[in-house]
Coordinates of C-alpha atoms in Angstrom, one line a residue:
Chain A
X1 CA 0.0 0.0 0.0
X2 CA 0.9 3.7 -1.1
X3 CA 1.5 6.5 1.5
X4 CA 0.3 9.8 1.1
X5 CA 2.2 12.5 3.5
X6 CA 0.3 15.5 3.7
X7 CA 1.9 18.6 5.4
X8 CA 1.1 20.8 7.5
X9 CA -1.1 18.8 9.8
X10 CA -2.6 22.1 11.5
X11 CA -2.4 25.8 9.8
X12 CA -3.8 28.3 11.6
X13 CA -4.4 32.0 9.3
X14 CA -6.1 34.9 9.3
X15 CA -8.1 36.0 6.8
X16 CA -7.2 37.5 3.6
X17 CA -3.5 35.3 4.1
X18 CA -2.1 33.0 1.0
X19 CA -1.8 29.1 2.1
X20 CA -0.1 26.1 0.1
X21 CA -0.5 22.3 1.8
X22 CA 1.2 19.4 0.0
X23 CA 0.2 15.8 -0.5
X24 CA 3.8 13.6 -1.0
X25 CA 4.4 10.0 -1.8
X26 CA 7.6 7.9 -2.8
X27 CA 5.4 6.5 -5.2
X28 CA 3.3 6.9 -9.0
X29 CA -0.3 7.6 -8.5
X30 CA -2.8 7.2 -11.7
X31 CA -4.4 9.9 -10.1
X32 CA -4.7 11.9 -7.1
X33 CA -8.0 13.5 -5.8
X34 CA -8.6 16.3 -2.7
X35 CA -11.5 16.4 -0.5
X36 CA -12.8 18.9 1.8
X37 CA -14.5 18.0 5.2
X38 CA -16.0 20.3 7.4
X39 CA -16.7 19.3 11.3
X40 CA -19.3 16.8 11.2
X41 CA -19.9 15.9 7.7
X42 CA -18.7 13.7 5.2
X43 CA -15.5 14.8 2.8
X44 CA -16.6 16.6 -0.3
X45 CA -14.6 16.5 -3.7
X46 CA -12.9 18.8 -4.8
X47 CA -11.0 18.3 -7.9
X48 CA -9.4 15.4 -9.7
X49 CA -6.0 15.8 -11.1
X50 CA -4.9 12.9 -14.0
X51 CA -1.6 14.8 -16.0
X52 CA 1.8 15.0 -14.5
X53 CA 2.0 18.9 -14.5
X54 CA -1.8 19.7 -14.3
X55 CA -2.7 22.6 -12.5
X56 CA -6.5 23.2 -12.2
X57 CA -8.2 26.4 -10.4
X58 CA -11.5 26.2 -8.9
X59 CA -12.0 29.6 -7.7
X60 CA -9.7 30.6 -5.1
X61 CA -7.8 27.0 -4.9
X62 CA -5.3 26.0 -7.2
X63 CA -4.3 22.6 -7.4
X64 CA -0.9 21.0 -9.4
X65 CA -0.2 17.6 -9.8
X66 CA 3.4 17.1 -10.0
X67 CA 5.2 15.8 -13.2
X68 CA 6.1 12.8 -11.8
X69 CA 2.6 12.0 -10.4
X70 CA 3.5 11.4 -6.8
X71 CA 2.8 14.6 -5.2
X72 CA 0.6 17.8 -5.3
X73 CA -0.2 21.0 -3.9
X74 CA -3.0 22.8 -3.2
X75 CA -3.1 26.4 -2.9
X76 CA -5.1 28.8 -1.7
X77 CA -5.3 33.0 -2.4
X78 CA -6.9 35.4 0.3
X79 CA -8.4 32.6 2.3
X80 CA -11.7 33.4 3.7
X81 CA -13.3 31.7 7.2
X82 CA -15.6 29.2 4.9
X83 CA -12.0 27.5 3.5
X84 CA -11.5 26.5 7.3
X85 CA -12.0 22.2 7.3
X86 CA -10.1 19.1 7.0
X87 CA -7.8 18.8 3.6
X88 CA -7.3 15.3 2.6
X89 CA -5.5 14.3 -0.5
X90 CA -6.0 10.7 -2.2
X91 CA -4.2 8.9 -4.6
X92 CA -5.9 6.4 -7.0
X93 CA -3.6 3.0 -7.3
X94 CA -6.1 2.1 -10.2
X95 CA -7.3 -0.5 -8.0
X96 CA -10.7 -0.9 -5.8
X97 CA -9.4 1.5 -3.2
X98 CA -8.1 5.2 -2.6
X99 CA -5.4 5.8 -0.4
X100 CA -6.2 8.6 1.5
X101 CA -3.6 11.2 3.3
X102 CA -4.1 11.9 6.9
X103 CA -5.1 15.6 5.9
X104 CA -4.1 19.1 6.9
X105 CA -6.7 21.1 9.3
X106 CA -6.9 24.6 8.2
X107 CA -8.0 27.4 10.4
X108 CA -9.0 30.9 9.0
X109 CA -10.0 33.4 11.7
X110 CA -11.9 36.1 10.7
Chain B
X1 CA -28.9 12.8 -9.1
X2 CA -26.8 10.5 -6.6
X3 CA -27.0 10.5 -2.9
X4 CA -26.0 8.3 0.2
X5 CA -27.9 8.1 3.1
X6 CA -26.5 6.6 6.5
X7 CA -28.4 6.0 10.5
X8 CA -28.2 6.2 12.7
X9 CA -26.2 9.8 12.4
X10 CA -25.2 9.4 16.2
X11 CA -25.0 6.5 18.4
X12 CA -24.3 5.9 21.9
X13 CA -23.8 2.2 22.9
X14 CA -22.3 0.4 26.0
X15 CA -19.2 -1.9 25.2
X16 CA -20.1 -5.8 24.5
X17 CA -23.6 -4.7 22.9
X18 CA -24.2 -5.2 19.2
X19 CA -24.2 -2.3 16.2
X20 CA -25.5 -1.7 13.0
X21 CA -24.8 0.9 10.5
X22 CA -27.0 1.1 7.5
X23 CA -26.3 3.0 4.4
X24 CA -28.1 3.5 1.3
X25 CA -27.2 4.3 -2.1
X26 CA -29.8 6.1 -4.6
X27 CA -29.1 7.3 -8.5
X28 CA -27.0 4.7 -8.9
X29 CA -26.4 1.1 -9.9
X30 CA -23.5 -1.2 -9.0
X31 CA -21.1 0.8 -7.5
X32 CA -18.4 0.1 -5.6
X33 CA -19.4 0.8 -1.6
X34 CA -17.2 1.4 1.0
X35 CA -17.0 1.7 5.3
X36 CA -14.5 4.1 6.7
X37 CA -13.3 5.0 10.3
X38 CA -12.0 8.5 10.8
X39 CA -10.6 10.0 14.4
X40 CA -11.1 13.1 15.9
X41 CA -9.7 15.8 12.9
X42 CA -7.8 13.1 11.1
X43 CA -7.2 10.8 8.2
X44 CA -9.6 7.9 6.7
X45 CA -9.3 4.4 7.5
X46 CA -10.7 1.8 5.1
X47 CA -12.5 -1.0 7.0
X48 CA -14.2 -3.0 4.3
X49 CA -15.3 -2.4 0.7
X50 CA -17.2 -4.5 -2.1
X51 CA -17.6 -4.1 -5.7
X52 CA -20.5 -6.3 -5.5
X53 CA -23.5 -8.1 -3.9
X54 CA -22.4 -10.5 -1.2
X55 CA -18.6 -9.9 -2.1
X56 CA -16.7 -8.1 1.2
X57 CA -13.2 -7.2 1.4
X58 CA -11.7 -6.5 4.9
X59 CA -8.7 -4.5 5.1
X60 CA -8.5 -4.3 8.9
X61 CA -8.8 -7.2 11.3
X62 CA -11.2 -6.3 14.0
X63 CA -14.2 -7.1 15.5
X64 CA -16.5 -5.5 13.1
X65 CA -18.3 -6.9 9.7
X66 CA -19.5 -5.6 7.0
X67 CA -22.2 -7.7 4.3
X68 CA -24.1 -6.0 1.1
X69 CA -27.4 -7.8 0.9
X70 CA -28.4 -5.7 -2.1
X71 CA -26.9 -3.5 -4.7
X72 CA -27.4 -0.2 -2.9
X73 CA -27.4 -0.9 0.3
X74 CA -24.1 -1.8 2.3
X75 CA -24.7 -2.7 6.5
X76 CA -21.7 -2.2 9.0
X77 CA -22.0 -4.6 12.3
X78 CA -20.5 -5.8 15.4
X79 CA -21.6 -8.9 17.5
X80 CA -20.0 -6.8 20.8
X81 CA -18.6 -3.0 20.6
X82 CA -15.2 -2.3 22.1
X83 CA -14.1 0.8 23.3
X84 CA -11.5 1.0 20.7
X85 CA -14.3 1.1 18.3
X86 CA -15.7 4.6 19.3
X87 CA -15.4 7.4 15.9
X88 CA -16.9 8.5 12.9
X89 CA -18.1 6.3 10.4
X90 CA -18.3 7.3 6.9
X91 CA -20.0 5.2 4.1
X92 CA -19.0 6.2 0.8
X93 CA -19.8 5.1 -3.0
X94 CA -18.4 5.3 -6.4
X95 CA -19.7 8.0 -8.9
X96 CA -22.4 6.5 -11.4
X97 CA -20.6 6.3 -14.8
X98 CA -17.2 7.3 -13.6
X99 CA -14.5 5.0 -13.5
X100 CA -12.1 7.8 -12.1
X101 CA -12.3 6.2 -8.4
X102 CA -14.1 9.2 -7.0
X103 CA -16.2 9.0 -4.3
X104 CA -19.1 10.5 -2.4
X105 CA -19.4 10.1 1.0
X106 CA -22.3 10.0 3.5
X107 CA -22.8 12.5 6.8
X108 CA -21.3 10.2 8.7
X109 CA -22.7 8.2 11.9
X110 CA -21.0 9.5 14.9
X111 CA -20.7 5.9 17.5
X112 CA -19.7 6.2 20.8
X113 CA -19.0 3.6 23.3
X114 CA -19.1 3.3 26.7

């Protein structure tokens, strides 16, 4: 099985700050998928990134994929208190099963 | 559209009773269903998944089972709750049509035990 090392674990910002957390592994991923969860609820996806080198925007969060497939970022501009949840990153074997990161808890204060 | 629905959403149960955890899968048809355990802020832990009626894979020893008595609906269960077995418990299914591994996740049933 594939680890996924996400880093931070815990960032803490005010609002209006610029964030980047990072989702590493020794290994190739066909794929790699981030989720967000808020307190509570189920994880919610994000985006899906499939090239070596993609970068996709959704809004404020910019995600790359890195050209070796086996890490990516995800970054944030001018964070805002409704960003603040659990980040996990997942990477897709091309199996059954994803194998998540244990996630980076970001905290915006307003 | 797809949804999953899981109850209870919160349990409370004293160690050595039994559980069950039901979730439900609508918009859909043969997906791939999944149980995972998630501490307090932190990462997902696969339990069990199947990619079909009656088939089960474990991926954790433990006192917990899992069975899928029909397409959409996928049951987690314990003859006698530990203490150990206290968290969040997230069901979660592949998208309809997608074979990009994606999945959508329940709210979650919150089990405590005491």
């Amino acid at each position: 099985t594939q680890l996924l090392e996400q880093s931070p674990q815990f960032l803490s910002i005010q609002e209006g700050e610029n964030l980047t957390v990072y989702c590493n592994s020794s290994s190739v991923f066909s794929s790699l998928q981030w989720y967000r969860q808020e307190p509570g609820e189920g994880p919610v996806l994000l985006v899906t990134v499939v090239t070596g080198g993609e970068v996709k925007k959704l809004k404020r969060l910019t995600f790359q994929f890195g050209d070796a497939r086996k890490d990516s970022s995800l970054h944030i501009t001018a964070a805002q208190p409704g960003d603040t949840g659990l980040y996990l990153c997942a990477g897709d074997e091309g199996y059954s099963t994803l194998t998540f990161g244990k996630g980076t808890m970001l905290l915006v204060s307003p | 559209s797809q949804t999953i629905h899981q109850w209870p959403a919160t349990l409370v149960q004293p160690v050595g009773s039994p559980l069950s955890l039901e979730c439900t899968v609508e918009g859909t048809s043969n997906p791939n269903l999944y149980w995972y355990r998630q501490a307090a802020g932190r990462g997902l832990q696969l339990l069990f998944y199947s990619v079909g009626i009656g088939q089960i894979s474990s991926e954790v020893p433990q006192n917990l089972s899992a069975s899928r008595p029909q397409d959409r609906q996928f049951i987690l269960s314990s003859k006698k709750l530990l203490l150990s077995d206290s968290g969040f418990y997230l069901c979660a299914s592949t998208f309809t049509d997608q074979n990009t591994g994606e999945l959508f996740f329940g709210e979650g049933s919150r089990l405590t035990v005491l």
